[in-house]
PDB file of N, CA and C in Angstrom:
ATOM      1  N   UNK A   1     -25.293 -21.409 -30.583  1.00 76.00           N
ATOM      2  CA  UNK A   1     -25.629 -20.169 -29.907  1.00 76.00           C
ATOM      3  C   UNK A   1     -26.868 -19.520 -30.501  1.00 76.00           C
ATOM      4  N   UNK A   2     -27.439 -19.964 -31.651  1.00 81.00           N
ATOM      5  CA  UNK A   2     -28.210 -19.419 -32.455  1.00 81.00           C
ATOM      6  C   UNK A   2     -29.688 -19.713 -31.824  1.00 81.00           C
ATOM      7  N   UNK A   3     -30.908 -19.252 -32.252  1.00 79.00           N
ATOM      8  CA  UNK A   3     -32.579 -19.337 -31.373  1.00 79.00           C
ATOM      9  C   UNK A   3     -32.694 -20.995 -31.013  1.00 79.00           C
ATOM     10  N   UNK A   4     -32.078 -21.581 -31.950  1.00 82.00           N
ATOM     11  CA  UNK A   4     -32.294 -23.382 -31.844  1.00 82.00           C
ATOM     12  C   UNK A   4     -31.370 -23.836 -30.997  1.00 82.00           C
ATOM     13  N   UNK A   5     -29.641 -23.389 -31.237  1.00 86.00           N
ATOM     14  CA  UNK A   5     -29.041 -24.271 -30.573  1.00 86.00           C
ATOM     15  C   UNK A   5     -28.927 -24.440 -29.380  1.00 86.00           C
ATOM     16  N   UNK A   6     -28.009 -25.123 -28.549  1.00 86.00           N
ATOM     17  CA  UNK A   6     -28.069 -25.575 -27.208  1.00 86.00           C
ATOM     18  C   UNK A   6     -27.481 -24.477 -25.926  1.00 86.00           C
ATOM     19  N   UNK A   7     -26.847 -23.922 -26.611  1.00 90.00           N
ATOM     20  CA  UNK A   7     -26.214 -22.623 -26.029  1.00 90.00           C
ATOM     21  C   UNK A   7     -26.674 -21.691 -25.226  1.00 90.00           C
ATOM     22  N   UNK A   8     -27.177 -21.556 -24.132  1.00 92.00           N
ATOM     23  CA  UNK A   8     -27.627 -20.084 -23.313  1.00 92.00           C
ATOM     24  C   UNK A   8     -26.410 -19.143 -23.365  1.00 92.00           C
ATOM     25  N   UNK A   9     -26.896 -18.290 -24.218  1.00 91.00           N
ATOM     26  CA  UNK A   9     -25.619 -17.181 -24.379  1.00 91.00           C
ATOM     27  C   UNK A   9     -26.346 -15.734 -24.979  1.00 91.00           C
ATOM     28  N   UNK A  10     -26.092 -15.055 -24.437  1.00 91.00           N
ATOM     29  CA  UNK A  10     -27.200 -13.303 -24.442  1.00 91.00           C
ATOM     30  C   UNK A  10     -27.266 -12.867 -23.181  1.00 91.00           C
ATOM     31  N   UNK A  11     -28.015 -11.918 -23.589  1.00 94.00           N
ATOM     32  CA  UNK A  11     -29.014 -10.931 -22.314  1.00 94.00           C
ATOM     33  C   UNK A  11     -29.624 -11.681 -21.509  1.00 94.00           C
ATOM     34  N   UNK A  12     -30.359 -11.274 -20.287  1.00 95.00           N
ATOM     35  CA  UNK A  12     -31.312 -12.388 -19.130  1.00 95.00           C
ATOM     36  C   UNK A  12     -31.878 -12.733 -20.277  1.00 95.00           C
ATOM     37  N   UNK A  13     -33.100 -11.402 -21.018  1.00 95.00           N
ATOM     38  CA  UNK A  13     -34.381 -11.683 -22.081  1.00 95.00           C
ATOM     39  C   UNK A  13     -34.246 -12.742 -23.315  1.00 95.00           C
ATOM     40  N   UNK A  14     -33.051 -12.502 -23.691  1.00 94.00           N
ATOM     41  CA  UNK A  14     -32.457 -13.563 -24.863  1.00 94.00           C
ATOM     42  C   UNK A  14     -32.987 -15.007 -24.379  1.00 94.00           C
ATOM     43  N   UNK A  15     -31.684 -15.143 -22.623  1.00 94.00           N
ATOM     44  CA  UNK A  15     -31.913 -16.774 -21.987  1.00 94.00           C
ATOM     45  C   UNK A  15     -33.544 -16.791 -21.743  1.00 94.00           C
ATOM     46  N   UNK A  16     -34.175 -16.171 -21.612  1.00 94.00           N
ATOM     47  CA  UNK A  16     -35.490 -16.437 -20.671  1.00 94.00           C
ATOM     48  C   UNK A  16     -36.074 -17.088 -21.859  1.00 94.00           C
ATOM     49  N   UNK A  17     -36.110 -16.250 -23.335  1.00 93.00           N
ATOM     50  CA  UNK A  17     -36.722 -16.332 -24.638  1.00 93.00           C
ATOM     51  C   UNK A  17     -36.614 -18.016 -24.827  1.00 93.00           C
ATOM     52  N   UNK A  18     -35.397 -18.231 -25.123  1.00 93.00           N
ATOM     53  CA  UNK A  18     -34.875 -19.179 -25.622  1.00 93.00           C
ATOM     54  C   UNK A  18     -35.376 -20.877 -24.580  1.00 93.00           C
ATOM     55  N   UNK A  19     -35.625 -20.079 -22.890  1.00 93.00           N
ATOM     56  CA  UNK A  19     -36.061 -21.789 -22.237  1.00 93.00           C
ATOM     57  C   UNK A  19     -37.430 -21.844 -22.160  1.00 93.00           C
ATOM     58  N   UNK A  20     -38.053 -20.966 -22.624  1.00 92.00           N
ATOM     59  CA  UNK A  20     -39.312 -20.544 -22.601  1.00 92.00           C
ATOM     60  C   UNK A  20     -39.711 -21.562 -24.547  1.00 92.00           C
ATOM     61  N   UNK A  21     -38.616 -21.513 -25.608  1.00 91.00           N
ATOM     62  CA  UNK A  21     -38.680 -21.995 -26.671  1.00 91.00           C
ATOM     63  C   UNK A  21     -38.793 -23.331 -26.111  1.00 91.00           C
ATOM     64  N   UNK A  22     -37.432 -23.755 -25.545  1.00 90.00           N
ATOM     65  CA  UNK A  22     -37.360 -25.251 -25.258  1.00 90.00           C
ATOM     66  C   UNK A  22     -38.633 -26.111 -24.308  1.00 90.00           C
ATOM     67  N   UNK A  23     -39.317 -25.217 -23.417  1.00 91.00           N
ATOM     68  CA  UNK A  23     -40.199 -25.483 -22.755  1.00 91.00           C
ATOM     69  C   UNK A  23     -41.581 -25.591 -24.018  1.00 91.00           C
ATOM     70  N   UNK A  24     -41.630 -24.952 -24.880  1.00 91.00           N
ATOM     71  CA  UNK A  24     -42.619 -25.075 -25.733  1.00 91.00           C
ATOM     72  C   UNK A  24     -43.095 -26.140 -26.546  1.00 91.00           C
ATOM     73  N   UNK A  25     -41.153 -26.299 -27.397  1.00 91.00           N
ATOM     74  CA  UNK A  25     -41.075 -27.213 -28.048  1.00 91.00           C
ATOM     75  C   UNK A  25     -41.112 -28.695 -27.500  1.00 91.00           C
ATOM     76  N   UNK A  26     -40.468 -28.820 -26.370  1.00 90.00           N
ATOM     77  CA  UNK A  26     -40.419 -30.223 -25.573  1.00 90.00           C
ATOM     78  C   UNK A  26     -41.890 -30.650 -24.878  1.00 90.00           C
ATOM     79  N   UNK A  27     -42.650 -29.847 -25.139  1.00 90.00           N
ATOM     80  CA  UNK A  27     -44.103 -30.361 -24.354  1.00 90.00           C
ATOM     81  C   UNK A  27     -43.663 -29.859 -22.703  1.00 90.00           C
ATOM     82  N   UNK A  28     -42.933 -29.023 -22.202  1.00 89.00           N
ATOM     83  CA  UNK A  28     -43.023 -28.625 -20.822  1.00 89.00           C
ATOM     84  C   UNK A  28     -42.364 -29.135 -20.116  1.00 89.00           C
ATOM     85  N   UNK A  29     -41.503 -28.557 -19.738  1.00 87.00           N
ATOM     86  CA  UNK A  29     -40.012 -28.617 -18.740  1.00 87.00           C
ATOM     87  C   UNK A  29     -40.702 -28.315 -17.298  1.00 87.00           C
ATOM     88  N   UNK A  30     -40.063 -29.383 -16.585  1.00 86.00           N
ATOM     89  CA  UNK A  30     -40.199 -28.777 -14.856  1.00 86.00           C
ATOM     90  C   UNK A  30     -39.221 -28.321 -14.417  1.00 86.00           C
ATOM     91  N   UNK A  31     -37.551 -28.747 -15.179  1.00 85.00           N
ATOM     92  CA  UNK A  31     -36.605 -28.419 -14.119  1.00 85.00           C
ATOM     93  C   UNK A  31     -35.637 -28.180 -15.836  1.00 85.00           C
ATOM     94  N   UNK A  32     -34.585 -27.566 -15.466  1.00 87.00           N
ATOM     95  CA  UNK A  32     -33.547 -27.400 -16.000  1.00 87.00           C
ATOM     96  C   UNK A  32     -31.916 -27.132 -15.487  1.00 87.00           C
ATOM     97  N   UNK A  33     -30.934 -27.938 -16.225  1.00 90.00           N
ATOM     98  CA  UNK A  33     -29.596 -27.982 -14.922  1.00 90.00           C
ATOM     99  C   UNK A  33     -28.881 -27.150 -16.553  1.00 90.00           C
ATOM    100  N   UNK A  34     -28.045 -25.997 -15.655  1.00 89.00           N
ATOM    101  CA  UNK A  34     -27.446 -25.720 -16.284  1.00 89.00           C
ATOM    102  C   UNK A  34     -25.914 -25.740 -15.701  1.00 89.00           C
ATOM    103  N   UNK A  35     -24.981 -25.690 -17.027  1.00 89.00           N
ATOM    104  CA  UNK A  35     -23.570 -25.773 -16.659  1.00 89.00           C
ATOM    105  C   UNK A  35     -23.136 -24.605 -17.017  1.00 89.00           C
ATOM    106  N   UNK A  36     -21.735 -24.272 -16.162  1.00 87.00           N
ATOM    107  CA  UNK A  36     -21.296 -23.096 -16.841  1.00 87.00           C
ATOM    108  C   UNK A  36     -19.991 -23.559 -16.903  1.00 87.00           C
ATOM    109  N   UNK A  37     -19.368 -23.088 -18.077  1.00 83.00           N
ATOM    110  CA  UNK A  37     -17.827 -23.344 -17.684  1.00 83.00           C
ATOM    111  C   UNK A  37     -16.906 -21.947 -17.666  1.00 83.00           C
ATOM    112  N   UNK A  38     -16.388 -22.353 -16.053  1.00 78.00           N
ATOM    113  CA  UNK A  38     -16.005 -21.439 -15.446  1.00 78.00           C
ATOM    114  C   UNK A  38     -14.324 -20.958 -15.854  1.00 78.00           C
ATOM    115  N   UNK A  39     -13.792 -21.891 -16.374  1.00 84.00           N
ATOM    116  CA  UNK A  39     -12.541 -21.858 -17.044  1.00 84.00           C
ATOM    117  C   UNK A  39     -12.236 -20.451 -18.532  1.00 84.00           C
ATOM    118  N   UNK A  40     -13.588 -20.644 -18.528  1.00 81.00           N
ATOM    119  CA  UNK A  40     -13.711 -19.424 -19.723  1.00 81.00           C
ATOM    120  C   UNK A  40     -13.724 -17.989 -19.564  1.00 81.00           C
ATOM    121  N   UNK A  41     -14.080 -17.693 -18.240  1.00 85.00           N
ATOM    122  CA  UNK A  41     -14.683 -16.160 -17.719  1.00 85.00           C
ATOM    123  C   UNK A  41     -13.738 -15.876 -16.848  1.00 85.00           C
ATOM    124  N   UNK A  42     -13.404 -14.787 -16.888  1.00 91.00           N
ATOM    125  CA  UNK A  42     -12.594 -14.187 -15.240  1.00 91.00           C
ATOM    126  C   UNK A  42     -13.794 -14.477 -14.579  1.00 91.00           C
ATOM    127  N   UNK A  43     -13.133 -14.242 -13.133  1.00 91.00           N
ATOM    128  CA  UNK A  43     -14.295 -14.454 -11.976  1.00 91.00           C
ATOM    129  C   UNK A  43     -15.277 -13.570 -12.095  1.00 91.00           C
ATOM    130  N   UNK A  44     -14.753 -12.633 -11.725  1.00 93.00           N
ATOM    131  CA  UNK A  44     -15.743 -11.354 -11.602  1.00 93.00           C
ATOM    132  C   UNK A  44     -16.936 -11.744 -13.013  1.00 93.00           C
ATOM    133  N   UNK A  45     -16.651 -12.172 -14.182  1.00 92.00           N
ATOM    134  CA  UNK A  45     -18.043 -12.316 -14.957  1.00 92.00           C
ATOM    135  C   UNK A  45     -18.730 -13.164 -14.458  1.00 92.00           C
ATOM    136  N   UNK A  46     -18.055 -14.493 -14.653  1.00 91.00           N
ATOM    137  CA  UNK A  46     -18.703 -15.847 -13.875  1.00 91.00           C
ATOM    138  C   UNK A  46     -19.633 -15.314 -12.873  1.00 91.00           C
ATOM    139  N   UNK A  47     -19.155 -14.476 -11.668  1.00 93.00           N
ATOM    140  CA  UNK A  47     -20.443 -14.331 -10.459  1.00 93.00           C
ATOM    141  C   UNK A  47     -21.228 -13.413 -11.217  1.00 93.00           C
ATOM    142  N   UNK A  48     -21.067 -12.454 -12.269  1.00 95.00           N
ATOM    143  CA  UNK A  48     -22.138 -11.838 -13.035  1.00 95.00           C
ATOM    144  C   UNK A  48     -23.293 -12.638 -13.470  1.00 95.00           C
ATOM    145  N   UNK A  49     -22.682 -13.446 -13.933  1.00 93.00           N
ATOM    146  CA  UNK A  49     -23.554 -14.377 -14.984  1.00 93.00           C
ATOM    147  C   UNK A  49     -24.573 -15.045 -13.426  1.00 93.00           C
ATOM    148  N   UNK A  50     -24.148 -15.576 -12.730  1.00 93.00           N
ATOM    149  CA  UNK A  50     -24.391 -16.232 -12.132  1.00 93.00           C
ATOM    150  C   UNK A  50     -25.988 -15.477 -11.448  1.00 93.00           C
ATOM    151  N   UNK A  51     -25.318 -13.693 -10.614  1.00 96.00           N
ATOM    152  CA  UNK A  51     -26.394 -13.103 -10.515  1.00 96.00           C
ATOM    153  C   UNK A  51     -27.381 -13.027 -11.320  1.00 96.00           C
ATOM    154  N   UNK A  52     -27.137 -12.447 -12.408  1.00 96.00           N
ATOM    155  CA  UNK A  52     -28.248 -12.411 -13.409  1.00 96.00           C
ATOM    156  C   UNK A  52     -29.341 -13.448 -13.673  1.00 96.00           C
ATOM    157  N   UNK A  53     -28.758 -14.925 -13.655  1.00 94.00           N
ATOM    158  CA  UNK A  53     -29.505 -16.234 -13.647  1.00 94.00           C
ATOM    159  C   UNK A  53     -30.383 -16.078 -12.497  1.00 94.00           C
ATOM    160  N   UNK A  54     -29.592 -15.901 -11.014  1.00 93.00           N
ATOM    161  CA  UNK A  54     -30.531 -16.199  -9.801  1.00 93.00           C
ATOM    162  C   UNK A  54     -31.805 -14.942  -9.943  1.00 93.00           C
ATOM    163  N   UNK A  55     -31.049 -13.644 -10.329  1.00 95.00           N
ATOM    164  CA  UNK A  55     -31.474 -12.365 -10.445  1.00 95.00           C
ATOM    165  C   UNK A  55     -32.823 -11.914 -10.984  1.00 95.00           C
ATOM    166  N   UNK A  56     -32.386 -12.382 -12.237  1.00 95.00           N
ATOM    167  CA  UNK A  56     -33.372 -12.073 -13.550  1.00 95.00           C
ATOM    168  C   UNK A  56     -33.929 -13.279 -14.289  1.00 95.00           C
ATOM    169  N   UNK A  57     -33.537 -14.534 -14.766  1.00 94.00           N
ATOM    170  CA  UNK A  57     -33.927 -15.338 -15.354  1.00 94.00           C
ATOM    171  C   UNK A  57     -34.497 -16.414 -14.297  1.00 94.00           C
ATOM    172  N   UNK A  58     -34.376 -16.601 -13.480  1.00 93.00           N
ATOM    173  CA  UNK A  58     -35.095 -17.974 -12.596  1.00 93.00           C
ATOM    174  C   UNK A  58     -36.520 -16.886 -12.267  1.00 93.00           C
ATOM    175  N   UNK A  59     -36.419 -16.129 -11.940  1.00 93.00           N
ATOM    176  CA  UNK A  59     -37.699 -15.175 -11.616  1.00 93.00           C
ATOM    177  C   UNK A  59     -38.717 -14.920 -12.456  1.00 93.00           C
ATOM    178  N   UNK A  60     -37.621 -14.760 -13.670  1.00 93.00           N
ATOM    179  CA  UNK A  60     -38.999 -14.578 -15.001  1.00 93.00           C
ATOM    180  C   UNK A  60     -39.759 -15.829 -15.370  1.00 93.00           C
ATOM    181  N   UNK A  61     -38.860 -16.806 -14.889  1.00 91.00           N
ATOM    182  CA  UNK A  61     -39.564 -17.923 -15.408  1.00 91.00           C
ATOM    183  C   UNK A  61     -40.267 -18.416 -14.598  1.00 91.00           C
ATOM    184  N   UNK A  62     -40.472 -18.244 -13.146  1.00 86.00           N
ATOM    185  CA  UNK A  62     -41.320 -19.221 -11.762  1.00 86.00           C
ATOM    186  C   UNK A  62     -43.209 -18.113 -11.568  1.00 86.00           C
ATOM    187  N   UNK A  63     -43.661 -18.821 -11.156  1.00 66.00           N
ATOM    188  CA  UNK A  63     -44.906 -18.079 -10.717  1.00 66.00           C
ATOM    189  C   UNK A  63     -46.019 -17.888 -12.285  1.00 66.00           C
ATOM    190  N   UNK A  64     -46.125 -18.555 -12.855  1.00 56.00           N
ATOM    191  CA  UNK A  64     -47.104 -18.180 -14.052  1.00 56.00           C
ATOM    192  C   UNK A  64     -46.074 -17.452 -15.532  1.00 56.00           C
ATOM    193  N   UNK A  65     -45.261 -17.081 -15.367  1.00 58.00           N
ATOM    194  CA  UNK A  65     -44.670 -16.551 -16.092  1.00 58.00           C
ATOM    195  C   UNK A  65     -43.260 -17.162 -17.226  1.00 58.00           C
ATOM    196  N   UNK A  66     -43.349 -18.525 -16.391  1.00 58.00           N
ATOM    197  CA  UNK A  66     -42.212 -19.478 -16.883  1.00 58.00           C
ATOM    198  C   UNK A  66     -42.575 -20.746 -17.279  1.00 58.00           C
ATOM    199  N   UNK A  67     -42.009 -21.695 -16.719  1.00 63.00           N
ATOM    200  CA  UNK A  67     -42.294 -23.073 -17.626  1.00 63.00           C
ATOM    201  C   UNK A  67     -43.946 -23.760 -17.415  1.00 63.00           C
ATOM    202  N   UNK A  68     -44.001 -24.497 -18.352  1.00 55.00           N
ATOM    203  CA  UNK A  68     -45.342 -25.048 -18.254  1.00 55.00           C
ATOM    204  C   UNK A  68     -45.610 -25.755 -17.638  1.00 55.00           C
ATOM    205  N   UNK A  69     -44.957 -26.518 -17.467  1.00 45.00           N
ATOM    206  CA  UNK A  69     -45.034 -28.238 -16.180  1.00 45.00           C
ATOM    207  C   UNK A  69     -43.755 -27.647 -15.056  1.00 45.00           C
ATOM    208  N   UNK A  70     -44.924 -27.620 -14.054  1.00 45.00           N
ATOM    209  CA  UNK A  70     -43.842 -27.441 -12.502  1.00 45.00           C
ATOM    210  C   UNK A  70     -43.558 -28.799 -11.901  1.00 45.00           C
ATOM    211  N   UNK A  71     -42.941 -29.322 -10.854  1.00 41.00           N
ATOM    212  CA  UNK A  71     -42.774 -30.666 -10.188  1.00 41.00           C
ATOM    213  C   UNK A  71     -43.270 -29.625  -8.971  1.00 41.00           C
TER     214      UNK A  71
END
């Protein structure tokens, strides 16, 4: 869960920080699949989380502002 590990877990700004790291470090991401496991959250968070991703984090990252290599 920590700045390195594999974990998206925080605020949108935290996740954005952190694929914005991995995009740095890897030489430039075009795509990224994320999982969630839904077994863990009541619903009602799960579709939270979910907004926030479509909401706030896919946005910060598309248009100049996100990953380095697009497809």
């Amino acid at each position: 869960r920590g700045p390195a590990g594999a974990l998206l877990v925080g605020s949108p700004q935290t996740v954005i920080e952190k694929i914005r790291a991995f995009d740095a470090a890897l030489g430039g991401l075009s795509r990224m699949t994320l999982q969630m496991s839904v077994a863990a959250l009541p619903h009602d968070k799960t579709l939270r989380a979910i907004e926030l991703l479509g909401g706030e984090v896919a946005p910060a990252l598309k248009g100049g502002g996100g990953l380095s290599a697009r497809a």
